[in-house]
CSV table of C-alpha atoms in Angstrom, one decimal:
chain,number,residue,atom,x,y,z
A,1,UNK,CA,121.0,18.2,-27.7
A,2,UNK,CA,123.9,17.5,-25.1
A,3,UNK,CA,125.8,15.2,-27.4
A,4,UNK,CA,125.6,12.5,-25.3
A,5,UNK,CA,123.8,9.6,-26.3
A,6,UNK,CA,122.1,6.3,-24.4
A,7,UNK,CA,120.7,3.7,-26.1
A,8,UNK,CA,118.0,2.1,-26.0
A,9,UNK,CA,115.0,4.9,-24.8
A,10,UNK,CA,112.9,2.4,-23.1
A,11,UNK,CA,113.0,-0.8,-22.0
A,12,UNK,CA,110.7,-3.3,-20.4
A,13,UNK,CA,111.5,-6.4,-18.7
A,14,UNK,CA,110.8,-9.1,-16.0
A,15,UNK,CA,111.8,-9.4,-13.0
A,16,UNK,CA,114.8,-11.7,-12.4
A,17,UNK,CA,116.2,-10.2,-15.8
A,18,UNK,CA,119.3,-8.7,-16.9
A,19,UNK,CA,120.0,-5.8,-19.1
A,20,UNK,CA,122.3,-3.9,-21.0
A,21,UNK,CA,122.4,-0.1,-20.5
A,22,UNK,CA,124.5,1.7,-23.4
A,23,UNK,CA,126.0,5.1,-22.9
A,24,UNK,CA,128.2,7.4,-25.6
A,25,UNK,CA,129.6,10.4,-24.3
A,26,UNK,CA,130.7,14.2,-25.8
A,27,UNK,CA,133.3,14.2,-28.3
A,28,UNK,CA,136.5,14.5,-26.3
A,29,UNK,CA,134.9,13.7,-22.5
A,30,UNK,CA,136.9,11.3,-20.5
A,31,UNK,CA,134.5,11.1,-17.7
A,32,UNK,CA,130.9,9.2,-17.9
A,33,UNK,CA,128.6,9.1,-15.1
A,34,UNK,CA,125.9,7.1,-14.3
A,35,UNK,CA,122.7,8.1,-12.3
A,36,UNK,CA,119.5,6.6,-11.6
A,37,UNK,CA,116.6,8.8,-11.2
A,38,UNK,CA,113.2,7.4,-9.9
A,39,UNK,CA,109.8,9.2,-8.1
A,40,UNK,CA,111.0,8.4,-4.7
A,41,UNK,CA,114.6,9.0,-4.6
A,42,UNK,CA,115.2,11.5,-6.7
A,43,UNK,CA,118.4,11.8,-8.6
A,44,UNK,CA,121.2,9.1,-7.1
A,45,UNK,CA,124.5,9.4,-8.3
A,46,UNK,CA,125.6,5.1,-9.6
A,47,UNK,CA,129.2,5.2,-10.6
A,48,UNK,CA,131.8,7.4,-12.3
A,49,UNK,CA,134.4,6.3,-15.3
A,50,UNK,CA,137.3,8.5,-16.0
A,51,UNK,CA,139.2,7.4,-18.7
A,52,UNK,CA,138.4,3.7,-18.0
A,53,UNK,CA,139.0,3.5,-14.7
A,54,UNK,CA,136.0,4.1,-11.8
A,55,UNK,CA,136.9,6.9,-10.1
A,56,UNK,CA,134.1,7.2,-7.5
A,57,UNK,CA,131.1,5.4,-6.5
A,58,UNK,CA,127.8,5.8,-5.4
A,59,UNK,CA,124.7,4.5,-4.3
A,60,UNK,CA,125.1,1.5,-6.8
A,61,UNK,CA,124.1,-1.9,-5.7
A,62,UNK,CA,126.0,-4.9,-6.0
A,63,UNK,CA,123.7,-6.4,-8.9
A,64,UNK,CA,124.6,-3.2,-10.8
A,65,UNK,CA,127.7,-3.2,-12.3
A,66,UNK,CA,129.4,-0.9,-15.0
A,67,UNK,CA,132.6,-0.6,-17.3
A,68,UNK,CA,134.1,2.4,-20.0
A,69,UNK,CA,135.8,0.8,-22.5
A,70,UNK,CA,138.7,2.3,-24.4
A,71,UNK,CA,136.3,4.0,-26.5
A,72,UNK,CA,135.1,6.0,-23.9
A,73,UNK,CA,132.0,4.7,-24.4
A,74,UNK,CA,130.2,2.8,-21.3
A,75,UNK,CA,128.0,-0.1,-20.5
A,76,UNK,CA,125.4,-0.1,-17.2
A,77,UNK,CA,124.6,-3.8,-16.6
A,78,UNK,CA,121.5,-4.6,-14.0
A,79,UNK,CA,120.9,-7.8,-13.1
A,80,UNK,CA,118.6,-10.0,-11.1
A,81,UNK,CA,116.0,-7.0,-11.9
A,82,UNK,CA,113.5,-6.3,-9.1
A,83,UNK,CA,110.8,-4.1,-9.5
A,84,UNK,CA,111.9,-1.3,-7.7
A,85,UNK,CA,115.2,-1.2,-9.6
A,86,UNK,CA,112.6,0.9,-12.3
A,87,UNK,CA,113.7,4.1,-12.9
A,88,UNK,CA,114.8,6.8,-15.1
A,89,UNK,CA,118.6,5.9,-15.7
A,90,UNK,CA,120.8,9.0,-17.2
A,91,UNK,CA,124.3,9.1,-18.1
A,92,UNK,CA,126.3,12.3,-18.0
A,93,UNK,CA,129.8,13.0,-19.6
A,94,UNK,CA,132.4,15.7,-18.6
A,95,UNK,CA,135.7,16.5,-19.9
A,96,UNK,CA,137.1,16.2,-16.1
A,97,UNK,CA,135.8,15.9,-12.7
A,98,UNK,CA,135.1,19.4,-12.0
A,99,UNK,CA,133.7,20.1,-14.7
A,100,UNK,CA,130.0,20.3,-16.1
A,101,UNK,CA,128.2,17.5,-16.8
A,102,UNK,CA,126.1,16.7,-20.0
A,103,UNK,CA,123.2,14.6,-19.4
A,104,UNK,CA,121.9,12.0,-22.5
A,105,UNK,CA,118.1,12.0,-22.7
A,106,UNK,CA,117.9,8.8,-20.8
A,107,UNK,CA,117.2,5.3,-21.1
A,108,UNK,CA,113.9,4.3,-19.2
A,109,UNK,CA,113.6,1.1,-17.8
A,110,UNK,CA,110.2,-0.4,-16.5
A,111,UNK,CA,110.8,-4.0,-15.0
A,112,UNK,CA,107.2,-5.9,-14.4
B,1,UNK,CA,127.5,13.4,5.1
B,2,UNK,CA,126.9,14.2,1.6
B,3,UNK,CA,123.4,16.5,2.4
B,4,UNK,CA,122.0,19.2,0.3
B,5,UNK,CA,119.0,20.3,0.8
B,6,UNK,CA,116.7,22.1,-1.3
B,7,UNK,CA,113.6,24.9,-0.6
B,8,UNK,CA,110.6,25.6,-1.2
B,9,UNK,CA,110.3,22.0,-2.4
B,10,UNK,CA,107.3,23.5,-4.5
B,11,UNK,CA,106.5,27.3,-5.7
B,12,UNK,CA,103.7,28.4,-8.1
B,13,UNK,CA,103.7,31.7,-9.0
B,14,UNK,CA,102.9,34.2,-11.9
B,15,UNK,CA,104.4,35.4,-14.9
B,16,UNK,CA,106.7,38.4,-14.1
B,17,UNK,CA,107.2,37.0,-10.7
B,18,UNK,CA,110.8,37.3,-9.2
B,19,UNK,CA,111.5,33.8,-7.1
B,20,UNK,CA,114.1,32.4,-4.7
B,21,UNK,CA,115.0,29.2,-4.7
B,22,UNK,CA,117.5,28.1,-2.2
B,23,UNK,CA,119.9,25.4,-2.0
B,24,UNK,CA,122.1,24.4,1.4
B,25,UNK,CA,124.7,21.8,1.7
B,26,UNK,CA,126.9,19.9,4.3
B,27,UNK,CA,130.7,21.1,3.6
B,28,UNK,CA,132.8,17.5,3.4
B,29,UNK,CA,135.6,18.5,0.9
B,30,UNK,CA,133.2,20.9,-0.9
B,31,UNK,CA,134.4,21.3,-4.6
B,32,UNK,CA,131.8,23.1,-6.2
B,33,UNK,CA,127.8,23.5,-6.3
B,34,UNK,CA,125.9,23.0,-9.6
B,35,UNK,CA,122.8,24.0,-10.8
B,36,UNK,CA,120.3,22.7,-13.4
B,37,UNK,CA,116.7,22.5,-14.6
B,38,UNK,CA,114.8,19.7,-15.6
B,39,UNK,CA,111.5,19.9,-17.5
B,40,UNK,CA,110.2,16.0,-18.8
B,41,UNK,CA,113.7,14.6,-19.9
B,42,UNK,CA,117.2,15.2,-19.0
B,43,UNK,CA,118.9,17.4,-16.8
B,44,UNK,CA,120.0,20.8,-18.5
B,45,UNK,CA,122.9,22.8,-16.8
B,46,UNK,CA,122.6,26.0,-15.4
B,47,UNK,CA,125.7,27.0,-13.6
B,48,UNK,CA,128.8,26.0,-11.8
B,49,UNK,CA,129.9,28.0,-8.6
B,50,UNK,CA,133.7,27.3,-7.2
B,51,UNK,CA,133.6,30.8,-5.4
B,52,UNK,CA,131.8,32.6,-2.9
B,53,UNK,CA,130.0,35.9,-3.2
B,54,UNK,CA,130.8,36.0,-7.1
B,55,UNK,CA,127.4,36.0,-8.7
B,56,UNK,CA,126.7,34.2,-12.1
B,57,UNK,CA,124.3,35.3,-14.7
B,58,UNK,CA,122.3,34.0,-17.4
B,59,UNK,CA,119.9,36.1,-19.4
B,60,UNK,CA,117.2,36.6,-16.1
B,61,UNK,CA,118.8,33.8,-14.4
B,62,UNK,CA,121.6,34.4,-11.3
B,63,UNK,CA,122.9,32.8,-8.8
B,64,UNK,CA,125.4,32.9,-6.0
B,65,UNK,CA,127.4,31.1,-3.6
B,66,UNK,CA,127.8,31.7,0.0
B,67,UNK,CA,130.5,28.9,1.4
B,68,UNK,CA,131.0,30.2,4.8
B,69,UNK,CA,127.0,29.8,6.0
B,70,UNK,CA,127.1,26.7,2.9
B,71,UNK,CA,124.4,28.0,1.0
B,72,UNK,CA,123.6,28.8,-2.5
B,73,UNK,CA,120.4,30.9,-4.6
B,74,UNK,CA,119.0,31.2,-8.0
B,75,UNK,CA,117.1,33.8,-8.9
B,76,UNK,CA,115.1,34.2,-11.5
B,77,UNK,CA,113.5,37.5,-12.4
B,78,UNK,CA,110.4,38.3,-14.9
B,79,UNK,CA,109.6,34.8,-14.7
B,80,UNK,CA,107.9,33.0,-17.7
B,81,UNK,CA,106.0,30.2,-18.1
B,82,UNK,CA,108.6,28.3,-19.7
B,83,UNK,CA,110.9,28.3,-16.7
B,84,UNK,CA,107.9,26.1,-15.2
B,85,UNK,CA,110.7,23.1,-14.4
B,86,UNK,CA,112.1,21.6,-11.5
B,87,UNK,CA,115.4,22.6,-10.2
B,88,UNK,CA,118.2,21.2,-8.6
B,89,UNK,CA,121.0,21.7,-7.1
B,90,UNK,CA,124.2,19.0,-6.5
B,91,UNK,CA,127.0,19.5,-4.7
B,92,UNK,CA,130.1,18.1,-6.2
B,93,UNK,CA,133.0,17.0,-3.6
B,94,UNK,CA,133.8,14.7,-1.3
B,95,UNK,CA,137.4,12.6,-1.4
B,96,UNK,CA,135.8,10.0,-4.2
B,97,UNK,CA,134.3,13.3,-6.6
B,98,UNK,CA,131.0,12.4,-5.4
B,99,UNK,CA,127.9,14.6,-6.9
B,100,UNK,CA,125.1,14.6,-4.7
B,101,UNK,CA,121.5,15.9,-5.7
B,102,UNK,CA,118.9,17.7,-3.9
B,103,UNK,CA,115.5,16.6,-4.2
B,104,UNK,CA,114.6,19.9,-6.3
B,105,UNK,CA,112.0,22.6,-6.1
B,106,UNK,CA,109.2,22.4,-8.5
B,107,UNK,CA,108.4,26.0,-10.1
B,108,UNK,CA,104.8,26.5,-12.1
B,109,UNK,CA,104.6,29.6,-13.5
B,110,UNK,CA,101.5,30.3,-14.0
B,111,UNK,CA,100.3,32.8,-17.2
């Protein structure tokens, strides 16, 4: 157990939907990550939080969005869901941005 | 651009086997190279290498980076089937902190 946790584990949907994404990291870690993880693509880094602010982004697209909240806690919101937007979705926490990063188990999202 | 690039992308080999697994990156404000192993759920870490040519070691597990020809291996001796997994390896830099993933090598070990 990585002490991260990410809520809810599965989660099925329509297309044209929007979800909710919930992610609580490590005691004491400042930074969140988000990544989405599907067959094709592998493992694509979204977004990064540190301390409420984004500090980098990645391959996130504009219907994606995401925020940390004082907290420390953070929320992934998809919208407009297509159906290639399913995926494995993890979130990782560190204590700093070179430092290791503990993944939560996952939340997987399945948009029909 | 953010590249790293895994190989073999698949291996299958038996118990006791030593394997190789290699890992090469392009050098854009290189920070650090990361290793972990996935079975069916999350990513588990392995190691962090800021250094070249210091080796890190875990149980039967090593690895070490090289950042003048940008690569990086893991080794893992006596395999067992319970290292059957896929691994990858990220490369954390870039000005924005950016971790970027290789597509991973799958290892079966087969008993």
């Amino acid at each position: 157990d990585s002490g991260v946790t990410q809520t809810p584990k599965h989660l099925i949907t329509a297309t044209g939907q929007r979800v909710t994404l919930r992610c609580s990291p490590r005691s004491g870690d400042l930074s969140v990550y988000w990544y989405q993880q599907s067959l094709d693509q592998g493992l694509q880094f979204l977004i990064q939080y540190y301390n409420g602010e984004e500090r980098a982004k990645g391959n996130i697209l504009e219907r994606f969005s995401a925020q940390q909240f004082p907290d420390l806690h953070s929320e992934l919101n998809l919208s407009s869901l297509e159906l290639g937007d399913s995926a494995l979705y993890f979130c990782a926490s560190s204590g700093g941005s070179l430092d290791e990063q503990f993944f939560g188990p996952g939340t997987r999202l399945t948009v029909l | 651009e953010d590249k790293v690039v895994q190989s073999p992308l698949s291996l299958v080999v038996h118990e006791g086997d030593t394997v190789t697994l290699n890992c090469s990156y392009e050098v854009t404000n290189f920070r650090s190279l990361l290793w972990y192993k996935q079975e069916k759920k999350a990513p588990t870490f392995l190691f962090m290498l800021t250094s070249s040519g210091i080796e890190k070691k875990s149980g039967r597990l090593s690895s070490i980076l090289d950042k003048k020809e940008l690569f990086s291996i893991l080794n893992i001796t006596a395999t067992q089937t319970g290292d059957s997994a896929v691994y990858l390896c990220a490369r954390y830099g870039g000005s924005n902190y950016k971790l970027t993933f290789g597509k991973g090598t799958l290892l079966t070990v087969n008993p």
